[in-house]
Amino acid sequence: MSGTQRLVAALVTVVAALLLQVTVFPHLAWNGVVPDLVLLAVVGAALVTDPRFATLLGFGAGLLLDLAPPADHTAGRWALALMVVGYVVGRLAHDHSSAQAGSARPAYPLMLAAGAGGAFVGTSVFALSGLLLRDPAVDVGELLEVVLAAVAYDVLAALVVLPAAVWVFTREPGARPAQVTPRTPRRTPV
Amino acid sequence: MSLDTRPPRQHPVRQVATPRERQAERGMPSRSLLLALVLACIALMVVDRTSGDESPVAPVRRVVGEVLGPAQAGVSAVLGPVVALPGNLRTNDALREENADLQARVDALEQEARKAGYDDNRMQEWAGLGQMSTGTGYALAPARVISYGAAQSFSNTVTIDAGSDSGLRPDMTVLNGDGLVGRILEVTSHTATVLLVVDASSTVGGRVGDNMENGMVEGQGGFAADEPLELRLLDDTVLPEKGQTVVTWGSEGGAPYVSGVPIGEVDKVFEDLRLGTYRAVLEPFVDFTSLDLVGVVVPSGGDGVIEPGAFQ
């Protein structure tokens, strides 16, 4: 997938995830907790693209989440959280896939694990930044409850969302990271 | 001259990439990029946090909202019915159960609504009694009218559900929130018989509130009589006027009637030509056909007694 195509795919995915997250999923909310579709989209992208793209995508998607209408918190919090998610997941996935000698699509359990980890990291970073800024001024117990509920719900959503996101970012044969950055033998014995 | 005796190179020069190049090759974000992004986030947070209402983020938010708002509305409109679908798919059993629940609630509420008027009236009666106690300064023992004497007996008496156990004795004044009801004739331990002021044998000392003229208020007998009460002033020369209020004059020692309890107002005035006196017909304040809660004037401090100033 060329750079432009990937960019368009990322934009469409993130905007669609955002729209679904703020319009449809509140109807299916559990105690007001909705699955973080945008976060899962970033995780999906991080699994199959390179970490740099994932980091930038996380930053952009988080910025969008910070600025899109229902948001009222301090701008930049989701940007930071999703950036960290994109970087961490991208880095781990990248290392893992290079050890595994590049299969195009990650295994399903791996996706779920990445989704759960990403959700935990993302919501935690967001909550922690809120604690530091005293943005919503809630106590830690309540915060933890919401974070855990969000992670649980995210894992549930990840069952469907992550494969979809991964599919979007690997639609074209050229999109494989293994082919974008061909693995050349770097260490040749002397 | 010397020959190059070094062994020929079997391998090309080892190409060692710098760590940065290696990272770039693997698609890793450079350290400076990461740093820049994190700093950007923090700067954004600080700016948004510290600048309050005039945040430079606000116009950006507005623009994003202008773009995404309609999109959100559209998605919501399109997918809303789909999301609501599970709510519409319900089994007959569930619907029947819900119907039964709602029916039960409707019944309960209807019952409550039917009692509401009665409760309101009772509340008003209690409030009136409290007001009367405050206004006249007497302590009142509350009681309910439990039976009316039959018309065949040609006496207008009622029974109330308080007796000597509540400290009631004969010749105590009975009133309600509107005015004077009568006096106690007899008591048992739990009930008392009250002679209403409209009874033909009842005579109450009355006083016109406007000019303090004294007179006698006599009952004419019968609840439904057109002219239940009659006032004869002691001073023949004073003409009662329509609308004047008559209150009790008061007996010695407060028995059988305490003073200052409203009885009624002058409705019609007749001149007795033969005697040269005036006779006034009073409209009692109390509705004697719907007596319920009454109060008996008792010494202050008893059990369950409404003291002056209660309910305020």
PDB file of N, CA and C in Angstrom, chain B residues 143-233:
ATOM      1  N   ALA B 143     -60.664  14.720  67.960  1.00  0.00           N
ATOM      2  CA  ALA B 143     -61.568  13.569  67.983  1.00  0.00           C
ATOM      3  C   ALA B 143     -62.307  13.521  66.667  1.00  0.00           C
ATOM      4  N   ARG B 144     -62.843  12.341  66.350  1.00  0.00           N
ATOM      5  CA  ARG B 144     -63.607  12.187  65.106  1.00  0.00           C
ATOM      6  C   ARG B 144     -65.060  11.927  65.447  1.00  0.00           C
ATOM      7  N   VAL B 145     -65.907  12.479  64.594  1.00  0.00           N
ATOM      8  CA  VAL B 145     -67.329  12.194  64.755  1.00  0.00           C
ATOM      9  C   VAL B 145     -67.584  10.791  64.251  1.00  0.00           C
ATOM     10  N   ILE B 146     -68.136   9.932  65.113  1.00  0.00           N
ATOM     11  CA  ILE B 146     -68.353   8.553  64.664  1.00  0.00           C
ATOM     12  C   ILE B 146     -69.818   8.236  64.444  1.00  0.00           C
ATOM     13  N   SER B 147     -70.729   9.020  65.003  1.00  0.00           N
ATOM     14  CA  SER B 147     -72.132   8.736  64.676  1.00  0.00           C
ATOM     15  C   SER B 147     -72.992   9.970  64.905  1.00  0.00           C
ATOM     16  N   TYR B 148     -74.045  10.041  64.135  1.00  0.00           N
ATOM     17  CA  TYR B 148     -75.005  11.124  64.263  1.00  0.00           C
ATOM     18  C   TYR B 148     -76.251  10.587  64.937  1.00  0.00           C
ATOM     19  N   GLY B 149     -76.809  11.373  65.806  1.00  0.00           N
ATOM     20  CA  GLY B 149     -78.086  10.982  66.401  1.00  0.00           C
ATOM     21  C   GLY B 149     -79.181  11.015  65.355  1.00  0.00           C
ATOM     22  N   ALA B 150     -80.157  10.111  65.488  1.00  0.00           N
ATOM     23  CA  ALA B 150     -81.220  10.026  64.488  1.00  0.00           C
ATOM     24  C   ALA B 150     -82.139  11.237  64.602  1.00  0.00           C
ATOM     25  N   ALA B 151     -82.678  11.615  63.471  1.00  0.00           N
ATOM     26  CA  ALA B 151     -83.583  12.760  63.471  1.00  0.00           C
ATOM     27  C   ALA B 151     -84.855  12.447  64.250  1.00  0.00           C
ATOM     28  N   GLN B 152     -85.184  11.168  64.330  1.00  0.00           N
ATOM     29  CA  GLN B 152     -86.410  10.805  65.022  1.00  0.00           C
ATOM     30  C   GLN B 152     -86.361  11.183  66.487  1.00  0.00           C
ATOM     31  N   SER B 153     -85.172  11.268  67.028  1.00  0.00           N
ATOM     32  CA  SER B 153     -85.078  11.588  68.445  1.00  0.00           C
ATOM     33  C   SER B 153     -85.232  13.093  68.687  1.00  0.00           C
ATOM     34  N   PHE B 154     -85.322  13.863  67.607  1.00  0.00           N
ATOM     35  CA  PHE B 154     -85.507  15.316  67.666  1.00  0.00           C
ATOM     36  C   PHE B 154     -84.438  16.006  68.492  1.00  0.00           C
ATOM     37  N   SER B 155     -83.285  15.387  68.507  1.00  0.00           N
ATOM     38  CA  SER B 155     -82.177  16.118  69.114  1.00  0.00           C
ATOM     39  C   SER B 155     -80.990  16.005  68.172  1.00  0.00           C
ATOM     40  N   ASN B 156     -80.217  17.022  68.126  1.00  0.00           N
ATOM     41  CA  ASN B 156     -79.088  17.017  67.208  1.00  0.00           C
ATOM     42  C   ASN B 156     -77.815  16.771  68.001  1.00  0.00           C
ATOM     43  N   THR B 157     -77.493  15.519  68.098  1.00  0.00           N
ATOM     44  CA  THR B 157     -76.293  15.138  68.828  1.00  0.00           C
ATOM     45  C   THR B 157     -75.428  14.265  67.938  1.00  0.00           C
ATOM     46  N   VAL B 158     -74.154  14.280  68.235  1.00  0.00           N
ATOM     47  CA  VAL B 158     -73.225  13.375  67.554  1.00  0.00           C
ATOM     48  C   VAL B 158     -72.362  12.709  68.619  1.00  0.00           C
ATOM     49  N   THR B 159     -71.750  11.590  68.207  1.00  0.00           N
ATOM     50  CA  THR B 159     -70.823  10.916  69.098  1.00  0.00           C
ATOM     51  C   THR B 159     -69.422  11.098  68.553  1.00  0.00           C
ATOM     52  N   ILE B 160     -68.492  11.380  69.442  1.00  0.00           N
ATOM     53  CA  ILE B 160     -67.103  11.476  69.012  1.00  0.00           C
ATOM     54  C   ILE B 160     -66.300  10.375  69.698  1.00  0.00           C
ATOM     55  N   ASP B 161     -65.157  10.054  69.081  1.00  0.00           N
ATOM     56  CA  ASP B 161     -64.410   8.873  69.528  1.00  0.00           C
ATOM     57  C   ASP B 161     -63.360   9.211  70.573  1.00  0.00           C
ATOM     58  N   ALA B 162     -63.659  10.150  71.450  1.00  0.00           N
ATOM     59  CA  ALA B 162     -62.752  10.402  72.571  1.00  0.00           C
ATOM     60  C   ALA B 162     -63.629  10.537  73.801  1.00  0.00           C
ATOM     61  N   GLY B 163     -63.124  10.054  74.925  1.00  0.00           N
ATOM     62  CA  GLY B 163     -63.950  10.078  76.118  1.00  0.00           C
ATOM     63  C   GLY B 163     -63.142  10.450  77.330  1.00  0.00           C
ATOM     64  N   SER B 164     -63.593   9.937  78.478  1.00  0.00           N
ATOM     65  CA  SER B 164     -62.942  10.341  79.726  1.00  0.00           C
ATOM     66  C   SER B 164     -61.479   9.910  79.755  1.00  0.00           C
ATOM     67  N   ASP B 165     -61.147   8.842  78.988  1.00  0.00           N
ATOM     68  CA  ASP B 165     -59.748   8.424  78.954  1.00  0.00           C
ATOM     69  C   ASP B 165     -58.868   9.499  78.345  1.00  0.00           C
ATOM     70  N   SER B 166     -59.447  10.320  77.469  1.00  0.00           N
ATOM     71  CA  SER B 166     -58.664  11.389  76.859  1.00  0.00           C
ATOM     72  C   SER B 166     -58.790  12.676  77.650  1.00  0.00           C
ATOM     73  N   GLY B 167     -59.407  12.610  78.813  1.00  0.00           N
ATOM     74  CA  GLY B 167     -59.509  13.802  79.649  1.00  0.00           C
ATOM     75  C   GLY B 167     -60.754  14.624  79.380  1.00  0.00           C
ATOM     76  N   LEU B 168     -61.733  14.052  78.706  1.00  0.00           N
ATOM     77  CA  LEU B 168     -62.936  14.798  78.382  1.00  0.00           C
ATOM     78  C   LEU B 168     -63.948  14.677  79.536  1.00  0.00           C
ATOM     79  N   ARG B 169     -64.634  15.775  79.768  1.00  0.00           N
ATOM     80  CA  ARG B 169     -65.682  15.790  80.781  1.00  0.00           C
ATOM     81  C   ARG B 169     -66.915  16.451  80.181  1.00  0.00           C
ATOM     82  N   PRO B 170     -68.056  16.281  80.789  1.00  0.00           N
ATOM     83  CA  PRO B 170     -69.243  16.996  80.303  1.00  0.00           C
ATOM     84  C   PRO B 170     -69.025  18.498  80.380  1.00  0.00           C
ATOM     85  N   ASP B 171     -69.762  19.220  79.547  1.00  0.00           N
ATOM     86  CA  ASP B 171     -69.695  20.676  79.486  1.00  0.00           C
ATOM     87  C   ASP B 171     -68.334  21.202  79.027  1.00  0.00           C
ATOM     88  N   MET B 172     -67.777  20.500  78.101  1.00  0.00           N
ATOM     89  CA  MET B 172     -66.584  21.046  77.440  1.00  0.00           C
ATOM     90  C   MET B 172     -66.992  21.528  76.054  1.00  0.00           C
ATOM     91  N   THR B 173     -66.290  22.518  75.573  1.00  0.00           N
ATOM     92  CA  THR B 173     -66.614  23.099  74.270  1.00  0.00           C
ATOM     93  C   THR B 173     -66.033  22.237  73.150  1.00  0.00           C
ATOM     94  N   VAL B 174     -66.849  22.020  72.127  1.00  0.00           N
ATOM     95  CA  VAL B 174     -66.391  21.262  70.958  1.00  0.00           C
ATOM     96  C   VAL B 174     -66.404  22.204  69.766  1.00  0.00           C
ATOM     97  N   LEU B 175     -65.319  22.222  69.023  1.00  0.00           N
ATOM     98  CA  LEU B 175     -65.282  23.070  67.835  1.00  0.00           C
ATOM     99  C   LEU B 175     -64.518  22.337  66.742  1.00  0.00           C
ATOM    100  N   ASN B 176     -64.524  22.908  65.553  1.00  0.00           N
ATOM    101  CA  ASN B 176     -63.663  22.364  64.511  1.00  0.00           C
ATOM    102  C   ASN B 176     -62.962  23.526  63.824  1.00  0.00           C
ATOM    103  N   GLY B 177     -62.349  23.253  62.691  1.00  0.00           N
ATOM    104  CA  GLY B 177     -61.546  24.295  62.060  1.00  0.00           C
ATOM    105  C   GLY B 177     -62.332  25.511  61.640  1.00  0.00           C
ATOM    106  N   ASP B 178     -63.685  25.354  61.494  1.00  0.00           N
ATOM    107  CA  ASP B 178     -64.478  26.486  61.020  1.00  0.00           C
ATOM    108  C   ASP B 178     -65.060  27.303  62.159  1.00  0.00           C
ATOM    109  N   GLY B 179     -65.427  26.626  63.249  1.00  0.00           N
ATOM    110  CA  GLY B 179     -66.041  27.380  64.340  1.00  0.00           C
ATOM    111  C   GLY B 179     -66.645  26.453  65.383  1.00  0.00           C
ATOM    112  N   LEU B 180     -67.631  26.986  66.089  1.00  0.00           N
ATOM    113  CA  LEU B 180     -68.211  26.266  67.222  1.00  0.00           C
ATOM    114  C   LEU B 180     -69.103  25.118  66.744  1.00  0.00           C
ATOM    115  N   VAL B 181     -68.920  23.963  67.368  1.00  0.00           N
ATOM    116  CA  VAL B 181     -69.744  22.801  67.027  1.00  0.00           C
ATOM    117  C   VAL B 181     -70.795  22.566  68.102  1.00  0.00           C
ATOM    118  N   GLY B 182     -70.379  22.563  69.340  1.00  0.00           N
ATOM    119  CA  GLY B 182     -71.349  22.305  70.409  1.00  0.00           C
ATOM    120  C   GLY B 182     -70.640  22.066  71.711  1.00  0.00           C
ATOM    121  N   ARG B 183     -71.331  21.334  72.615  1.00  0.00           N
ATOM    122  CA  ARG B 183     -70.694  21.028  73.887  1.00  0.00           C
ATOM    123  C   ARG B 183     -70.948  19.578  74.236  1.00  0.00           C
ATOM    124  N   ILE B 184     -70.105  19.076  75.123  1.00  0.00           N
ATOM    125  CA  ILE B 184     -70.214  17.676  75.495  1.00  0.00           C
ATOM    126  C   ILE B 184     -71.323  17.525  76.524  1.00  0.00           C
ATOM    127  N   LEU B 185     -72.201  16.531  76.277  1.00  0.00           N
ATOM    128  CA  LEU B 185     -73.269  16.243  77.236  1.00  0.00           C
ATOM    129  C   LEU B 185     -72.847  15.157  78.200  1.00  0.00           C
ATOM    130  N   GLU B 186     -72.395  14.037  77.633  1.00  0.00           N
ATOM    131  CA  GLU B 186     -72.024  12.898  78.473  1.00  0.00           C
ATOM    132  C   GLU B 186     -70.745  12.306  77.923  1.00  0.00           C
ATOM    133  N   VAL B 187     -70.014  11.642  78.794  1.00  0.00           N
ATOM    134  CA  VAL B 187     -68.831  10.934  78.319  1.00  0.00           C
ATOM    135  C   VAL B 187     -68.880   9.497  78.799  1.00  0.00           C
ATOM    136  N   THR B 188     -68.352   8.627  77.985  1.00  0.00           N
ATOM    137  CA  THR B 188     -68.001   7.289  78.449  1.00  0.00           C
ATOM    138  C   THR B 188     -66.477   7.257  78.433  1.00  0.00           C
ATOM    139  N   SER B 189     -65.917   6.076  78.661  1.00  0.00           N
ATOM    140  CA  SER B 189     -64.452   6.077  78.712  1.00  0.00           C
ATOM    141  C   SER B 189     -63.847   6.361  77.337  1.00  0.00           C
ATOM    142  N   HIS B 190     -64.546   5.951  76.239  1.00  0.00           N
ATOM    143  CA  HIS B 190     -63.938   6.126  74.924  1.00  0.00           C
ATOM    144  C   HIS B 190     -64.751   6.992  73.985  1.00  0.00           C
ATOM    145  N   THR B 191     -65.945   7.362  74.384  1.00  0.00           N
ATOM    146  CA  THR B 191     -66.750   8.195  73.495  1.00  0.00           C
ATOM    147  C   THR B 191     -67.362   9.326  74.298  1.00  0.00           C
ATOM    148  N   ALA B 192     -67.862  10.278  73.568  1.00  0.00           N
ATOM    149  CA  ALA B 192     -68.565  11.382  74.226  1.00  0.00           C
ATOM    150  C   ALA B 192     -69.706  11.801  73.318  1.00  0.00           C
ATOM    151  N   THR B 193     -70.797  12.237  73.926  1.00  0.00           N
ATOM    152  CA  THR B 193     -71.941  12.713  73.160  1.00  0.00           C
ATOM    153  C   THR B 193     -71.907  14.234  73.141  1.00  0.00           C
ATOM    154  N   VAL B 194     -72.054  14.772  71.952  1.00  0.00           N
ATOM    155  CA  VAL B 194     -71.935  16.217  71.786  1.00  0.00           C
ATOM    156  C   VAL B 194     -73.279  16.778  71.370  1.00  0.00           C
ATOM    157  N   LEU B 195     -73.723  17.799  72.080  1.00  0.00           N
ATOM    158  CA  LEU B 195     -74.930  18.514  71.685  1.00  0.00           C
ATOM    159  C   LEU B 195     -74.523  19.621  70.727  1.00  0.00           C
ATOM    160  N   LEU B 196     -75.069  19.572  69.521  1.00  0.00           N
ATOM    161  CA  LEU B 196     -74.678  20.579  68.533  1.00  0.00           C
ATOM    162  C   LEU B 196     -75.399  21.889  68.836  1.00  0.00           C
ATOM    163  N   VAL B 197     -74.816  22.980  68.427  1.00  0.00           N
ATOM    164  CA  VAL B 197     -75.430  24.276  68.711  1.00  0.00           C
ATOM    165  C   VAL B 197     -76.721  24.480  67.941  1.00  0.00           C
ATOM    166  N   VAL B 198     -76.931  23.688  66.903  1.00  0.00           N
ATOM    167  CA  VAL B 198     -78.173  23.849  66.143  1.00  0.00           C
ATOM    168  C   VAL B 198     -79.343  23.134  66.806  1.00  0.00           C
ATOM    169  N   ASP B 199     -79.071  22.375  67.872  1.00  0.00           N
ATOM    170  CA  ASP B 199     -80.147  21.662  68.536  1.00  0.00           C
ATOM    171  C   ASP B 199     -81.116  22.670  69.159  1.00  0.00           C
ATOM    172  N   ALA B 200     -82.352  22.275  69.182  1.00  0.00           N
ATOM    173  CA  ALA B 200     -83.383  23.210  69.657  1.00  0.00           C
ATOM    174  C   ALA B 200     -83.196  23.550  71.119  1.00  0.00           C
ATOM    175  N   SER B 201     -82.543  22.671  71.855  1.00  0.00           N
ATOM    176  CA  SER B 201     -82.381  22.954  73.275  1.00  0.00           C
ATOM    177  C   SER B 201     -81.074  23.660  73.585  1.00  0.00           C
ATOM    178  N   SER B 202     -80.353  24.016  72.548  1.00  0.00           N
ATOM    179  CA  SER B 202     -79.041  24.614  72.777  1.00  0.00           C
ATOM    180  C   SER B 202     -79.143  26.132  72.801  1.00  0.00           C
ATOM    181  N   THR B 203     -78.565  26.705  73.801  1.00  0.00           N
ATOM    182  CA  THR B 203     -78.473  28.157  73.869  1.00  0.00           C
ATOM    183  C   THR B 203     -77.026  28.524  74.186  1.00  0.00           C
ATOM    184  N   VAL B 204     -76.478  29.383  73.358  1.00  0.00           N
ATOM    185  CA  VAL B 204     -75.088  29.772  73.541  1.00  0.00           C
ATOM    186  C   VAL B 204     -75.043  31.277  73.707  1.00  0.00           C
ATOM    187  N   GLY B 205     -74.240  31.716  74.663  1.00  0.00           N
ATOM    188  CA  GLY B 205     -74.041  33.148  74.771  1.00  0.00           C
ATOM    189  C   GLY B 205     -73.195  33.629  73.621  1.00  0.00           C
ATOM    190  N   GLY B 206     -73.758  34.565  72.813  1.00  0.00           N
ATOM    191  CA  GLY B 206     -73.022  35.041  71.654  1.00  0.00           C
ATOM    192  C   GLY B 206     -72.792  36.527  71.738  1.00  0.00           C
ATOM    193  N   ARG B 207     -71.804  36.944  70.989  1.00  0.00           N
ATOM    194  CA  ARG B 207     -71.439  38.354  71.048  1.00  0.00           C
ATOM    195  C   ARG B 207     -71.087  38.777  69.640  1.00  0.00           C
ATOM    196  N   VAL B 208     -71.656  39.930  69.254  1.00  0.00           N
ATOM    197  CA  VAL B 208     -71.325  40.440  67.925  1.00  0.00           C
ATOM    198  C   VAL B 208     -69.917  41.013  67.970  1.00  0.00           C
ATOM    199  N   GLY B 209     -69.069  40.518  67.097  1.00  0.00           N
ATOM    200  CA  GLY B 209     -67.664  40.914  67.172  1.00  0.00           C
ATOM    201  C   GLY B 209     -67.454  42.395  66.933  1.00  0.00           C
ATOM    202  N   ASP B 210     -68.312  43.011  66.110  1.00  0.00           N
ATOM    203  CA  ASP B 210     -68.079  44.404  65.732  1.00  0.00           C
ATOM    204  C   ASP B 210     -68.279  45.371  66.884  1.00  0.00           C
ATOM    205  N   ASN B 211     -69.377  45.150  67.630  1.00  0.00           N
ATOM    206  CA  ASN B 211     -69.707  46.154  68.655  1.00  0.00           C
ATOM    207  C   ASN B 211     -69.803  45.567  70.059  1.00  0.00           C
ATOM    208  N   MET B 212     -69.364  44.328  70.204  1.00  0.00           N
ATOM    209  CA  MET B 212     -69.327  43.663  71.501  1.00  0.00           C
ATOM    210  C   MET B 212     -70.698  43.583  72.183  1.00  0.00           C
ATOM    211  N   GLU B 213     -71.752  43.645  71.389  1.00  0.00           N
ATOM    212  CA  GLU B 213     -73.097  43.495  71.973  1.00  0.00           C
ATOM    213  C   GLU B 213     -73.347  42.030  72.273  1.00  0.00           C
ATOM    214  N   ASN B 214     -73.882  41.736  73.455  1.00  0.00           N
ATOM    215  CA  ASN B 214     -74.135  40.350  73.819  1.00  0.00           C
ATOM    216  C   ASN B 214     -75.552  39.934  73.461  1.00  0.00           C
ATOM    217  N   GLY B 215     -75.679  38.631  73.287  1.00  0.00           N
ATOM    218  CA  GLY B 215     -77.001  38.109  72.967  1.00  0.00           C
ATOM    219  C   GLY B 215     -77.005  36.614  73.183  1.00  0.00           C
ATOM    220  N   MET B 216     -78.124  36.028  72.796  1.00  0.00           N
ATOM    221  CA  MET B 216     -78.255  34.592  72.962  1.00  0.00           C
ATOM    222  C   MET B 216     -78.440  33.967  71.594  1.00  0.00           C
ATOM    223  N   VAL B 217     -77.634  32.930  71.332  1.00  0.00           N
ATOM    224  CA  VAL B 217     -77.769  32.202  70.071  1.00  0.00           C
ATOM    225  C   VAL B 217     -78.518  30.920  70.379  1.00  0.00           C
ATOM    226  N   GLU B 218     -79.648  30.755  69.743  1.00  0.00           N
ATOM    227  CA  GLU B 218     -80.448  29.578  70.016  1.00  0.00           C
ATOM    228  C   GLU B 218     -80.550  28.710  68.785  1.00  0.00           C
ATOM    229  N   GLY B 219     -80.416  27.419  69.002  1.00  0.00           N
ATOM    230  CA  GLY B 219     -80.574  26.493  67.910  1.00  0.00           C
ATOM    231  C   GLY B 219     -82.023  26.331  67.539  1.00  0.00           C
ATOM    232  N   GLN B 220     -82.282  26.060  66.264  1.00  0.00           N
ATOM    233  CA  GLN B 220     -83.652  25.899  65.796  1.00  0.00           C
ATOM    234  C   GLN B 220     -83.991  24.440  65.526  1.00  0.00           C
ATOM    235  N   GLY B 221     -83.018  23.583  65.674  1.00  0.00           N
ATOM    236  CA  GLY B 221     -83.281  22.161  65.461  1.00  0.00           C
ATOM    237  C   GLY B 221     -83.147  21.770  64.005  1.00  0.00           C
ATOM    238  N   GLY B 222     -82.501  20.669  63.781  1.00  0.00           N
ATOM    239  CA  GLY B 222     -82.413  20.152  62.418  1.00  0.00           C
ATOM    240  C   GLY B 222     -81.166  20.619  61.696  1.00  0.00           C
ATOM    241  N   PHE B 223     -80.518  19.636  61.054  1.00  0.00           N
ATOM    242  CA  PHE B 223     -79.303  19.974  60.310  1.00  0.00           C
ATOM    243  C   PHE B 223     -79.629  20.798  59.092  1.00  0.00           C
ATOM    244  N   ALA B 224     -80.710  20.414  58.445  1.00  0.00           N
ATOM    245  CA  ALA B 224     -80.959  20.982  57.135  1.00  0.00           C
ATOM    246  C   ALA B 224     -81.913  22.156  57.201  1.00  0.00           C
ATOM    247  N   ALA B 225     -82.198  22.617  58.399  1.00  0.00           N
ATOM    248  CA  ALA B 225     -83.145  23.725  58.512  1.00  0.00           C
ATOM    249  C   ALA B 225     -82.592  24.955  57.815  1.00  0.00           C
ATOM    250  N   ASP B 226     -83.471  25.734  57.279  1.00  0.00           N
ATOM    251  CA  ASP B 226     -83.041  26.929  56.573  1.00  0.00           C
ATOM    252  C   ASP B 226     -82.434  27.944  57.525  1.00  0.00           C
ATOM    253  N   GLU B 227     -82.997  27.988  58.714  1.00  0.00           N
ATOM    254  CA  GLU B 227     -82.535  28.988  59.666  1.00  0.00           C
ATOM    255  C   GLU B 227     -82.094  28.276  60.924  1.00  0.00           C
ATOM    256  N   PRO B 228     -80.912  27.726  60.908  1.00  0.00           N
ATOM    257  CA  PRO B 228     -80.513  26.836  61.996  1.00  0.00           C
ATOM    258  C   PRO B 228     -80.255  27.571  63.313  1.00  0.00           C
ATOM    259  N   LEU B 229     -79.804  28.820  63.240  1.00  0.00           N
ATOM    260  CA  LEU B 229     -79.430  29.529  64.463  1.00  0.00           C
ATOM    261  C   LEU B 229     -80.102  30.894  64.469  1.00  0.00           C
ATOM    262  N   GLU B 230     -80.433  31.324  65.683  1.00  0.00           N
ATOM    263  CA  GLU B 230     -81.093  32.619  65.809  1.00  0.00           C
ATOM    264  C   GLU B 230     -80.379  33.413  66.886  1.00  0.00           C
ATOM    265  N   LEU B 231     -80.195  34.692  66.650  1.00  0.00           N
ATOM    266  CA  LEU B 231     -79.522  35.539  67.640  1.00  0.00           C
ATOM    267  C   LEU B 231     -80.497  36.583  68.158  1.00  0.00           C
ATOM    268  N   ARG B 232     -80.618  36.665  69.475  1.00  0.00           N
ATOM    269  CA  ARG B 232     -81.393  37.748  70.093  1.00  0.00           C
ATOM    270  C   ARG B 232     -80.448  38.557  70.955  1.00  0.00           C
ATOM    271  N   LEU B 233     -80.318  39.811  70.603  1.00  0.00           N
ATOM    272  CA  LEU B 233     -79.424  40.657  71.385  1.00  0.00           C
ATOM    273  C   LEU B 233     -80.118  41.089  72.675  1.00  0.00           C
TER     274      LEU B 233
END
